[in-house]
mmCIF file of C-alpha atoms in Angstrom:
data_model
loop_
_atom_site.group_PDB
_atom_site.id
_atom_site.type_symbol
_atom_site.label_atom_id
_atom_site.label_comp_id
_atom_site.label_asym_id
_atom_site.label_seq_id
_atom_site.Cartn_x
_atom_site.Cartn_y
_atom_site.Cartn_z
ATOM 1 C CA MET A 1 -80.200 -41.290 17.514
ATOM 2 C CA SER A 2 -83.691 -42.382 16.569
ATOM 3 C CA ILE A 3 -86.246 -42.546 19.150
ATOM 4 C CA PHE A 4 -87.831 -45.428 17.501
ATOM 5 C CA GLN A 5 -86.305 -49.062 18.099
ATOM 6 C CA LEU A 6 -87.716 -51.807 15.926
ATOM 7 C CA LEU A 7 -87.895 -54.974 17.862
ATOM 8 C CA ALA A 8 -89.928 -57.443 15.336
ATOM 9 C CA ARG A 9 -91.343 -57.650 12.215
ATOM 10 C CA ASP A 10 -94.012 -59.616 10.562
ATOM 11 C CA GLY A 11 -94.551 -58.649 6.817
ATOM 12 C CA ALA A 12 -95.023 -54.867 6.933
ATOM 13 C CA ALA A 13 -95.973 -54.762 10.522
ATOM 14 C CA ARG A 14 -93.709 -53.543 13.030
ATOM 15 C CA ARG A 15 -93.336 -54.096 16.879
ATOM 16 C CA GLY A 16 -91.010 -51.659 18.513
ATOM 17 C CA THR A 17 -90.710 -48.872 21.100
ATOM 18 C CA ILE A 18 -90.683 -44.989 21.043
ATOM 19 C CA ARG A 19 -88.290 -43.683 23.825
ATOM 20 C CA LEU A 20 -89.250 -40.381 25.425
ATOM 21 C CA PRO A 21 -88.116 -38.779 28.429
ATOM 22 C CA ARG A 22 -91.236 -39.412 30.308
ATOM 23 C CA GLY A 23 -91.542 -42.988 29.381
ATOM 24 C CA THR A 24 -91.257 -45.640 26.827
ATOM 25 C CA VAL A 25 -94.288 -46.574 24.347
ATOM 26 C CA GLN A 26 -94.682 -49.915 23.419
ATOM 27 C CA THR A 27 -95.746 -49.954 19.565
ATOM 28 C CA PRO A 28 -98.092 -50.532 17.889
ATOM 29 C CA ALA A 29 -99.785 -48.076 20.333
ATOM 30 C CA PHE A 30 -103.229 -46.584 20.567
ATOM 31 C CA MET A 31 -103.473 -43.167 22.267
ATOM 32 C CA PRO A 32 -106.550 -42.340 24.212
ATOM 33 C CA VAL A 33 -107.927 -38.651 23.355
ATOM 34 C CA GLY A 34 -107.839 -36.197 26.082
ATOM 35 C CA THR A 35 -109.104 -33.259 24.273
ATOM 36 C CA TYR A 36 -109.402 -30.555 27.070
ATOM 37 C CA GLY A 37 -106.810 -32.103 29.342
ATOM 38 C CA THR A 38 -108.838 -34.995 30.402
ATOM 39 C CA VAL A 39 -109.945 -38.508 28.788
ATOM 40 C CA LYS A 40 -113.466 -38.124 29.289
ATOM 41 C CA ALA A 41 -115.055 -40.055 32.282
ATOM 42 C CA MET A 42 -111.561 -41.538 33.142
ATOM 43 C CA SER A 43 -108.833 -40.539 35.819
ATOM 44 C CA PRO A 44 -105.019 -40.741 35.013
ATOM 45 C CA GLU A 45 -104.725 -43.573 37.414
ATOM 46 C CA GLU A 46 -107.405 -45.678 35.488
ATOM 47 C CA LEU A 47 -105.758 -44.737 32.214
ATOM 48 C CA LYS A 48 -102.435 -46.346 33.699
ATOM 49 C CA THR A 49 -104.339 -49.468 34.833
ATOM 50 C CA LEU A 50 -105.967 -49.981 31.375
ATOM 51 C CA GLY A 51 -102.338 -49.887 29.853
ATOM 52 C CA ALA A 52 -102.215 -46.400 28.365
ATOM 53 C CA GLU A 53 -98.698 -45.170 27.941
ATOM 54 C CA ILE A 54 -99.299 -42.063 26.052
ATOM 55 C CA ILE A 55 -102.144 -39.818 25.611
ATOM 56 C CA LEU A 56 -103.303 -37.283 22.900
ATOM 57 C CA GLY A 57 -104.153 -33.446 24.260
ATOM 58 C CA ASN A 58 -105.709 -30.966 21.810
ATOM 59 C CA THR A 59 -103.787 -27.658 21.271
ATOM 60 C CA PHE A 60 -106.689 -25.910 19.710
ATOM 61 C CA HIS A 61 -109.099 -26.265 22.643
ATOM 62 C CA LEU A 62 -106.697 -26.196 25.438
ATOM 63 C CA PHE A 63 -105.285 -22.858 24.109
ATOM 64 C CA LEU A 64 -108.890 -21.424 24.003
ATOM 65 C CA ARG A 65 -109.936 -22.994 27.473
ATOM 66 C CA PRO A 66 -108.457 -22.755 29.905
ATOM 67 C CA GLY A 67 -105.683 -20.913 28.061
ATOM 68 C CA LEU A 68 -101.957 -20.883 28.315
ATOM 69 C CA GLU A 69 -101.775 -18.476 31.290
ATOM 70 C CA VAL A 70 -103.815 -21.015 33.405
ATOM 71 C CA ILE A 71 -101.955 -24.136 32.352
ATOM 72 C CA SER A 72 -98.552 -22.157 33.075
ATOM 73 C CA ALA A 73 -99.798 -20.881 36.207
ATOM 74 C CA VAL A 74 -100.438 -24.619 37.604
ATOM 75 C CA GLY A 75 -97.083 -26.013 36.193
ATOM 76 C CA GLY A 76 -97.987 -27.373 32.521
ATOM 77 C CA LEU A 77 -100.275 -29.760 31.241
ATOM 78 C CA HIS A 78 -98.817 -32.890 32.847
ATOM 79 C CA ARG A 79 -99.090 -31.465 36.316
ATOM 80 C CA MET A 80 -102.403 -29.864 35.567
ATOM 81 C CA MET A 81 -104.008 -33.097 34.711
ATOM 82 C CA HIS A 82 -101.797 -35.387 37.099
ATOM 83 C CA TRP A 83 -100.224 -37.269 34.159
ATOM 84 C CA ASP A 84 -96.604 -38.111 34.484
ATOM 85 C CA ARG A 85 -96.416 -40.284 31.195
ATOM 86 C CA PRO A 86 -96.110 -38.782 27.484
ATOM 87 C CA ILE A 87 -98.482 -36.488 25.992
ATOM 88 C CA LEU A 88 -98.875 -35.937 22.194
ATOM 89 C CA THR A 89 -100.596 -32.902 21.103
ATOM 90 C CA ASP A 90 -101.847 -32.078 17.737
ATOM 91 C CA SER A 91 -101.093 -28.720 16.076
ATOM 92 C CA GLY A 92 -104.706 -27.390 15.854
ATOM 93 C CA GLY A 93 -104.889 -27.586 12.175
ATOM 94 C CA PHE A 94 -107.653 -30.228 12.097
ATOM 95 C CA GLN A 95 -109.838 -28.346 14.266
ATOM 96 C CA VAL A 96 -109.324 -25.040 12.481
ATOM 97 C CA PHE A 97 -110.198 -27.140 9.177
ATOM 98 C CA SER A 98 -113.352 -28.287 10.781
ATOM 99 C CA LEU A 99 -114.627 -24.667 11.315
ATOM 100 C CA GLY A 100 -115.260 -24.403 7.445
ATOM 101 C CA ALA A 101 -116.458 -21.091 6.423
ATOM 102 C CA LEU A 102 -115.872 -19.567 9.982
ATOM 103 C CA ARG A 103 -112.145 -19.538 9.245
ATOM 104 C CA LYS A 104 -110.047 -17.495 6.840
ATOM 105 C CA LEU A 105 -106.814 -19.313 5.335
ATOM 106 C CA THR A 106 -103.903 -17.106 4.215
ATOM 107 C CA GLU A 107 -100.318 -17.944 3.656
ATOM 108 C CA ALA A 108 -99.512 -16.598 7.362
ATOM 109 C CA GLY A 109 -102.154 -19.061 8.829
ATOM 110 C CA VAL A 110 -105.524 -19.204 9.855
ATOM 111 C CA GLN A 111 -107.892 -16.506 11.364
ATOM 112 C CA PHE A 112 -111.135 -17.557 12.840
ATOM 113 C CA ARG A 113 -113.620 -16.786 15.567
ATOM 114 C CA ALA A 114 -113.152 -18.974 18.668
ATOM 115 C CA PRO A 115 -116.086 -21.240 19.258
ATOM 116 C CA THR A 116 -116.004 -20.456 22.949
ATOM 117 C CA ASP A 117 -116.832 -16.876 22.868
ATOM 118 C CA GLY A 118 -116.519 -15.686 19.362
ATOM 119 C CA HIS A 119 -113.484 -13.293 19.752
ATOM 120 C CA MET A 120 -111.145 -13.434 16.671
ATOM 121 C CA VAL A 121 -107.850 -15.723 16.889
ATOM 122 C CA PHE A 122 -105.139 -16.046 14.688
ATOM 123 C CA LEU A 123 -103.320 -19.479 14.497
ATOM 124 C CA GLY A 124 -100.201 -20.207 12.279
ATOM 125 C CA PRO A 125 -97.096 -22.264 12.416
ATOM 126 C CA GLU A 126 -95.111 -20.157 14.871
ATOM 127 C CA GLU A 127 -98.194 -19.716 17.371
ATOM 128 C CA SER A 128 -99.097 -23.471 17.197
ATOM 129 C CA MET A 129 -95.293 -24.199 18.064
ATOM 130 C CA GLN A 130 -95.303 -21.607 20.981
ATOM 131 C CA ILE A 131 -98.458 -23.184 22.284
ATOM 132 C CA GLN A 132 -97.255 -26.777 22.240
ATOM 133 C CA ALA A 133 -93.903 -25.977 23.784
ATOM 134 C CA ALA A 134 -95.874 -24.032 26.479
ATOM 135 C CA LEU A 135 -97.890 -27.082 27.060
ATOM 136 C CA GLY A 136 -94.920 -29.134 27.622
ATOM 137 C CA SER A 137 -95.768 -31.756 24.893
ATOM 138 C CA ASP A 138 -93.603 -34.841 24.471
ATOM 139 C CA ILE A 139 -94.345 -35.019 21.010
ATOM 140 C CA ALA A 140 -95.532 -31.843 19.055
ATOM 141 C CA MET A 141 -97.084 -31.952 15.748
ATOM 142 C CA VAL A 142 -96.422 -29.419 12.835
ATOM 143 C CA PHE A 143 -99.184 -27.094 11.864
ATOM 144 C CA ASP A 144 -100.702 -28.097 8.860
ATOM 145 C CA GLU A 145 -103.933 -27.818 6.651
ATOM 146 C CA CYS A 146 -106.102 -30.888 6.598
ATOM 147 C CA THR A 147 -106.828 -31.576 2.772
ATOM 148 C CA PRO A 148 -110.527 -31.481 2.308
ATOM 149 C CA HIS A 149 -112.515 -34.499 0.888
ATOM 150 C CA PRO A 150 -113.218 -34.604 -1.716
ATOM 151 C CA ALA A 151 -110.705 -32.369 -3.442
ATOM 152 C CA SER A 152 -109.413 -32.271 -7.055
ATOM 153 C CA TYR A 153 -105.925 -32.923 -7.794
ATOM 154 C CA GLU A 154 -105.047 -28.998 -8.017
ATOM 155 C CA GLU A 155 -106.858 -28.354 -4.823
ATOM 156 C CA ALA A 156 -104.975 -30.993 -3.123
ATOM 157 C CA ARG A 157 -101.559 -30.143 -4.604
ATOM 158 C CA VAL A 158 -101.922 -26.351 -3.498
ATOM 159 C CA SER A 159 -103.177 -27.570 0.002
ATOM 160 C CA MET A 160 -100.189 -29.943 0.338
ATOM 161 C CA GLU A 161 -97.562 -27.609 -0.799
ATOM 162 C CA LEU A 162 -99.073 -24.921 1.786
ATOM 163 C CA SER A 163 -98.585 -27.564 4.426
ATOM 164 C CA LEU A 164 -95.001 -28.322 3.432
ATOM 165 C CA ARG A 165 -94.217 -24.544 3.742
ATOM 166 C CA TRP A 166 -95.869 -24.421 7.066
ATOM 167 C CA ALA A 167 -93.815 -27.560 8.052
ATOM 168 C CA ALA A 168 -90.682 -25.831 7.450
ATOM 169 C CA ARG A 169 -91.821 -22.766 9.514
ATOM 170 C CA SER A 170 -92.948 -25.044 12.324
ATOM 171 C CA HIS A 171 -89.381 -26.773 12.238
ATOM 172 C CA ALA A 172 -87.568 -23.509 12.380
ATOM 173 C CA ALA A 173 -89.900 -22.202 15.320
ATOM 174 C CA TYR A 174 -90.179 -25.121 17.530
ATOM 175 C CA ALA A 175 -87.788 -24.861 20.633
ATOM 176 C CA GLY A 176 -88.939 -28.026 22.434
ATOM 177 C CA PRO A 177 -89.153 -29.511 25.015
ATOM 178 C CA GLY A 178 -90.469 -32.525 23.059
ATOM 179 C CA GLU A 179 -90.264 -34.117 19.726
ATOM 180 C CA LEU A 180 -91.802 -32.533 16.629
ATOM 181 C CA PHE A 181 -93.452 -34.778 13.957
ATOM 182 C CA GLY A 182 -94.234 -33.935 10.363
ATOM 183 C CA ILE A 183 -97.578 -34.570 8.546
ATOM 184 C CA VAL A 184 -97.930 -36.097 5.148
ATOM 185 C CA GLN A 185 -100.667 -34.638 3.247
ATOM 186 C CA GLY A 186 -101.765 -34.966 -0.295
ATOM 187 C CA GLY A 187 -105.516 -36.077 -0.199
ATOM 188 C CA MET A 188 -106.186 -39.349 -2.120
ATOM 189 C CA TYR A 189 -103.216 -38.605 -4.739
ATOM 190 C CA ALA A 190 -100.294 -41.109 -4.307
ATOM 191 C CA ASP A 191 -97.793 -38.782 -6.185
ATOM 192 C CA LEU A 192 -98.916 -35.929 -3.906
ATOM 193 C CA ARG A 193 -98.429 -38.119 -0.999
ATOM 194 C CA ARG A 194 -94.958 -39.219 -2.037
ATOM 195 C CA ARG A 195 -93.782 -35.337 -2.849
ATOM 196 C CA SER A 196 -95.132 -34.350 0.616
ATOM 197 C CA LEU A 197 -93.069 -37.151 2.291
ATOM 198 C CA ALA A 198 -90.015 -36.298 0.475
ATOM 199 C CA GLY A 199 -90.208 -32.641 1.382
ATOM 200 C CA LEU A 200 -90.815 -33.578 5.201
ATOM 201 C CA GLN A 201 -87.885 -36.035 4.981
ATOM 202 C CA ARG A 202 -85.555 -33.287 3.926
ATOM 203 C CA LEU A 203 -86.470 -31.508 7.316
ATOM 204 C CA ASP A 204 -85.573 -34.400 9.134
ATOM 205 C CA PHE A 205 -88.486 -35.113 11.603
ATOM 206 C CA PRO A 206 -87.725 -37.619 14.100
ATOM 207 C CA GLY A 207 -91.254 -39.083 13.561
ATOM 208 C CA LEU A 208 -93.909 -38.760 10.735
ATOM 209 C CA ALA A 209 -97.728 -38.842 10.716
ATOM 210 C CA ILE A 210 -100.368 -39.529 7.913
ATOM 211 C CA GLY A 211 -103.024 -37.147 7.849
ATOM 212 C CA GLY A 212 -106.033 -35.969 5.856
ATOM 213 C CA LEU A 213 -107.512 -39.432 6.310
ATOM 214 C CA SER A 214 -110.853 -40.532 8.131
ATOM 215 C CA VAL A 215 -112.318 -37.277 6.779
ATOM 216 C CA GLY A 216 -114.926 -38.839 4.651
ATOM 217 C CA GLU A 217 -113.207 -41.219 2.176
ATOM 218 C CA SER A 218 -114.203 -44.621 1.984
ATOM 219 C CA LYS A 219 -112.143 -47.420 3.768
ATOM 220 C CA VAL A 220 -110.963 -48.569 0.360
ATOM 221 C CA GLU A 221 -109.562 -45.249 -0.385
ATOM 222 C CA MET A 222 -108.076 -45.042 2.897
ATOM 223 C CA MET A 223 -106.482 -48.374 2.718
ATOM 224 C CA GLN A 224 -105.259 -47.450 -1.026
ATOM 225 C CA VAL A 225 -103.550 -44.429 0.209
ATOM 226 C CA LEU A 226 -101.834 -46.494 2.959
ATOM 227 C CA ASP A 227 -100.769 -49.144 0.463
ATOM 228 C CA ASP A 228 -99.231 -46.296 -1.878
ATOM 229 C CA LEU A 229 -97.568 -44.561 0.878
ATOM 230 C CA MET A 230 -96.251 -46.942 3.547
ATOM 231 C CA PRO A 231 -93.539 -48.602 1.643
ATOM 232 C CA HIS A 232 -91.850 -45.241 1.092
ATOM 233 C CA MET A 233 -91.874 -44.417 4.795
ATOM 234 C CA PRO A 234 -88.679 -44.262 6.638
ATOM 235 C CA ALA A 235 -88.040 -47.388 8.697
ATOM 236 C CA ASP A 236 -86.075 -45.859 11.334
ATOM 237 C CA ARG A 237 -88.988 -43.315 12.348
ATOM 238 C CA PRO A 238 -92.302 -43.974 14.154
ATOM 239 C CA ARG A 239 -95.224 -43.756 11.804
ATOM 240 C CA TYR A 240 -98.409 -42.265 13.167
ATOM 241 C CA LEU A 241 -102.008 -42.478 11.563
ATOM 242 C CA MET A 242 -104.087 -39.749 12.725
ATOM 243 C CA GLY A 243 -107.620 -39.640 13.861
ATOM 244 C CA VAL A 244 -108.108 -43.365 12.782
ATOM 245 C CA GLY A 245 -110.041 -45.346 14.041
ATOM 246 C CA THR A 246 -112.338 -48.460 14.341
ATOM 247 C CA PRO A 247 -111.041 -51.887 15.479
ATOM 248 C CA GLU A 248 -110.659 -52.862 11.604
ATOM 249 C CA ASP A 249 -108.826 -49.814 10.970
ATOM 250 C CA LEU A 250 -106.209 -50.436 13.580
ATOM 251 C CA VAL A 251 -105.693 -54.118 12.628
ATOM 252 C CA GLU A 252 -105.258 -53.068 8.795
ATOM 253 C CA GLY A 253 -102.995 -50.150 9.712
ATOM 254 C CA VAL A 254 -100.838 -52.331 11.638
ATOM 255 C CA ARG A 255 -100.702 -54.817 8.982
ATOM 256 C CA ARG A 256 -99.500 -51.957 6.785
ATOM 257 C CA GLY A 257 -96.673 -50.796 9.111
ATOM 258 C CA VAL A 258 -98.323 -48.031 11.132
ATOM 259 C CA ASP A 259 -97.030 -47.598 14.777
ATOM 260 C CA MET A 260 -99.282 -45.155 16.302
ATOM 261 C CA PHE A 261 -103.165 -44.382 16.279
ATOM 262 C CA ASP A 262 -105.595 -42.033 18.213
ATOM 263 C CA CYS A 263 -109.332 -41.613 17.773
ATOM 264 C CA VAL A 264 -112.310 -40.444 20.000
ATOM 265 C CA MET A 265 -114.225 -43.614 18.915
ATOM 266 C CA PRO A 266 -113.712 -45.742 21.862
ATOM 267 C CA THR A 267 -114.822 -43.002 24.201
ATOM 268 C CA ARG A 268 -117.459 -41.189 22.149
ATOM 269 C CA ASN A 269 -119.238 -44.487 21.349
ATOM 270 C CA ALA A 270 -119.112 -45.536 25.202
ATOM 271 C CA ARG A 271 -120.916 -42.264 26.098
ATOM 272 C CA ASN A 272 -123.563 -43.345 23.494
ATOM 273 C CA GLY A 273 -123.894 -46.978 24.528
ATOM 274 C CA TRP A 274 -121.808 -48.698 22.060
ATOM 275 C CA LEU A 275 -119.593 -51.238 23.606
ATOM 276 C CA PHE A 276 -116.756 -52.889 21.371
ATOM 277 C CA THR A 277 -116.378 -56.723 22.092
ATOM 278 C CA ARG A 278 -114.400 -59.503 20.272
ATOM 279 C CA ASP A 279 -117.788 -60.560 18.723
ATOM 280 C CA GLY A 280 -118.725 -57.184 17.374
ATOM 281 C CA VAL A 281 -120.414 -53.846 18.806
ATOM 282 C CA LEU A 282 -123.079 -54.362 21.438
ATOM 283 C CA LYS A 283 -125.582 -51.639 21.236
ATOM 284 C CA LEU A 284 -127.047 -51.072 24.950
ATOM 285 C CA ARG A 285 -130.138 -49.347 23.749
ATOM 286 C CA ASN A 286 -131.438 -52.429 22.096
ATOM 287 C CA ALA A 287 -134.460 -54.195 23.977
ATOM 288 C CA ARG A 288 -132.747 -57.322 23.740
ATOM 289 C CA TYR A 289 -130.408 -56.530 26.567
ATOM 290 C CA GLU A 290 -133.377 -55.184 29.046
ATOM 291 C CA LYS A 291 -133.092 -58.444 31.149
ATOM 292 C CA ASP A 292 -129.477 -59.827 30.034
ATOM 293 C CA VAL A 293 -127.583 -60.853 32.917
ATOM 294 C CA LEU A 294 -124.424 -61.505 31.012
ATOM 295 C CA PRO A 295 -121.477 -58.909 31.069
ATOM 296 C CA PRO A 296 -120.936 -57.055 27.811
ATOM 297 C CA ASP A 297 -118.103 -59.627 26.966
ATOM 298 C CA PRO A 298 -117.975 -62.703 29.216
ATOM 299 C CA ALA A 299 -114.252 -63.222 27.831
ATOM 300 C CA CYS A 300 -113.218 -59.633 28.814
ATOM 301 C CA ALA A 301 -111.160 -58.955 32.067
ATOM 302 C CA CYS A 302 -112.059 -55.271 32.557
ATOM 303 C CA TYR A 303 -113.687 -53.975 35.718
ATOM 304 C CA THR A 304 -117.022 -53.399 34.037
ATOM 305 C CA CYS A 305 -117.310 -57.000 32.690
ATOM 306 C CA GLN A 306 -116.286 -58.583 35.826
ATOM 307 C CA ASN A 307 -118.816 -56.729 37.724
ATOM 308 C CA TYR A 308 -121.744 -55.501 35.765
ATOM 309 C CA SER A 309 -124.557 -56.869 33.502
ATOM 310 C CA ARG A 310 -125.828 -55.730 30.103
ATOM 311 C CA ALA A 311 -129.200 -54.960 31.649
ATOM 312 C CA TYR A 312 -127.696 -52.797 34.369
ATOM 313 C CA LEU A 313 -125.677 -50.932 31.765
ATOM 314 C CA ARG A 314 -128.525 -50.607 29.470
ATOM 315 C CA HIS A 315 -130.579 -49.028 32.588
ATOM 316 C CA LEU A 316 -127.697 -46.631 33.408
ATOM 317 C CA GLN A 317 -127.629 -45.531 29.605
ATOM 318 C CA ARG A 318 -131.308 -45.070 29.290
ATOM 319 C CA SER A 319 -131.172 -43.153 32.656
ATOM 320 C CA HIS A 320 -128.275 -40.932 31.498
ATOM 321 C CA GLU A 321 -126.349 -41.763 34.587
ATOM 322 C CA ILE A 322 -122.587 -40.612 34.753
ATOM 323 C CA LEU A 323 -121.664 -44.087 36.106
ATOM 324 C CA GLY A 324 -122.733 -45.570 32.666
ATOM 325 C CA ALA A 325 -120.366 -43.325 30.810
ATOM 326 C CA ARG A 326 -117.619 -44.222 33.162
ATOM 327 C CA LEU A 327 -118.044 -48.243 32.962
ATOM 328 C CA ASN A 328 -118.487 -48.004 29.203
ATOM 329 C CA THR A 329 -115.547 -45.873 28.635
ATOM 330 C CA LEU A 330 -113.340 -48.054 31.057
ATOM 331 C CA HIS A 331 -114.513 -51.272 28.674
ATOM 332 C CA ASN A 332 -113.941 -49.598 25.407
ATOM 333 C CA LEU A 333 -110.589 -48.381 26.340
ATOM 334 C CA HIS A 334 -109.661 -51.900 27.891
ATOM 335 C CA TYR A 335 -110.763 -53.351 24.709
ATOM 336 C CA TYR A 336 -108.742 -51.035 22.456
ATOM 337 C CA GLN A 337 -105.567 -51.507 24.736
ATOM 338 C CA GLU A 338 -105.978 -55.159 24.710
ATOM 339 C CA LEU A 339 -106.398 -55.287 20.855
ATOM 340 C CA MET A 340 -103.104 -53.414 20.533
ATOM 341 C CA ALA A 341 -101.265 -55.763 23.072
ATOM 342 C CA GLY A 342 -102.572 -58.767 21.164
ATOM 343 C CA LEU A 343 -101.354 -57.318 17.794
ATOM 344 C CA ARG A 344 -97.945 -56.496 19.558
ATOM 345 C CA GLU A 345 -97.814 -60.247 20.624
ATOM 346 C CA ALA A 346 -98.829 -61.666 17.272
ATOM 347 C CA ILE A 347 -95.962 -59.530 15.599
ATOM 348 C CA ALA A 348 -93.394 -60.556 17.835
ATOM 349 C CA ALA A 349 -94.374 -64.387 17.283
ATOM 350 C CA GLY A 350 -94.625 -63.979 13.692
ATOM 351 C CA ARG A 351 -98.292 -64.924 13.592
ATOM 352 C CA LEU A 352 -100.069 -61.672 12.594
ATOM 353 C CA ASP A 353 -102.014 -63.052 9.813
ATOM 354 C CA ALA A 354 -103.436 -65.957 11.911
ATOM 355 C CA TYR A 355 -104.326 -63.197 14.709
ATOM 356 C CA ALA A 356 -106.197 -61.032 12.031
ATOM 357 C CA ASP A 357 -107.953 -64.084 10.515
ATOM 358 C CA ASP A 358 -109.301 -64.900 13.988
ATOM 359 C CA PHE A 359 -110.251 -61.359 14.808
ATOM 360 C CA TYR A 360 -112.269 -61.004 11.574
ATOM 361 C CA ARG A 361 -113.792 -64.740 11.947
ATOM 362 C CA ARG A 362 -115.069 -63.914 15.453
ATOM 363 C CA ARG A 363 -116.554 -60.705 14.230
ATOM 364 C CA ARG A 364 -118.387 -62.415 11.524
ATOM 365 C CA ALA A 365 -119.795 -64.814 13.535
ATOM 366 C CA GLY A 366 -120.586 -62.773 16.392
ATOM 367 C CA SER A 367 -124.154 -62.559 17.634
ATOM 368 C CA LEU A 368 -123.540 -58.931 18.586
ATOM 369 C CA VAL A 369 -122.668 -57.410 15.236
ATOM 370 C CA GLY A 370 -125.465 -54.835 14.410
ATOM 371 C CA ALA A 371 -127.214 -55.659 17.736
#
């Protein structure tokens, strides 16, 4: 039985649910990123209040620090971080890809020096599956190679075929307790993406992700990949666009049939004083906000906007106060969760195009854009 239930469609967009033992996730969904077992500056209770039903953990970083021995000793990742809802863990493939020349890639896996202390580490499909099982992931991801950009057709083909072989090994090695998703690779080449998808479908994963995007390609290239690939994705499985992205990316991904997203953008940008609003991005370091008594977004119902001014948040940002990072993060995650809720409602009502038109109209007209 599929873990995905389709509730409504509007064009290619889907409104549905993903049923997991620790809870049901309403889709389309945005997953806040908790790299080291924490969504930076937020408590689990705050994440729940904001509407997060699933978060992301990072296999690579958690394996290196605090390590599986510590996580197992305290009862697993969920208990350690006091989060009783679903967690998706990535496989570590993207982080290994990011090491560049510091890694050695072979058919067996990847050898690299740990950025924490420099000791040599080997990570392959079997090791990644063992780590994610030990973490207690509700959704684990196959170990793959993130195809670099730019890549020639031959480079992308070789990388994609390696990822398919690793997917088969991941599938054979994974013993649960959660679901295991496959990852479509193939760079910017439509036929390679379709070949990757076909190979993954033969392994019958309960969900499929689109990897290798948001790695330096243009927005036009990203959307072209989705336009080519999404019509071929199975309708009865959740579809996850990895590491993406901006509010515009989420709207356009949903319009093309994506169900799940994750990105560090709302939390990282919050710590840098960039606040997402319905009218664009508010950059707190801009001098125009020095004495501004308005909240970041007067129409926003989040705790930050209900209680604090742009002037105060600017002061906290310039003073490097921890409270500023917390208030900014709370606002940005509220904005992202509200955006997803609005998209879900629009799909259910059959008015997604009107919702998207209003989304872009406000951002074009907004006085905050580029501020």
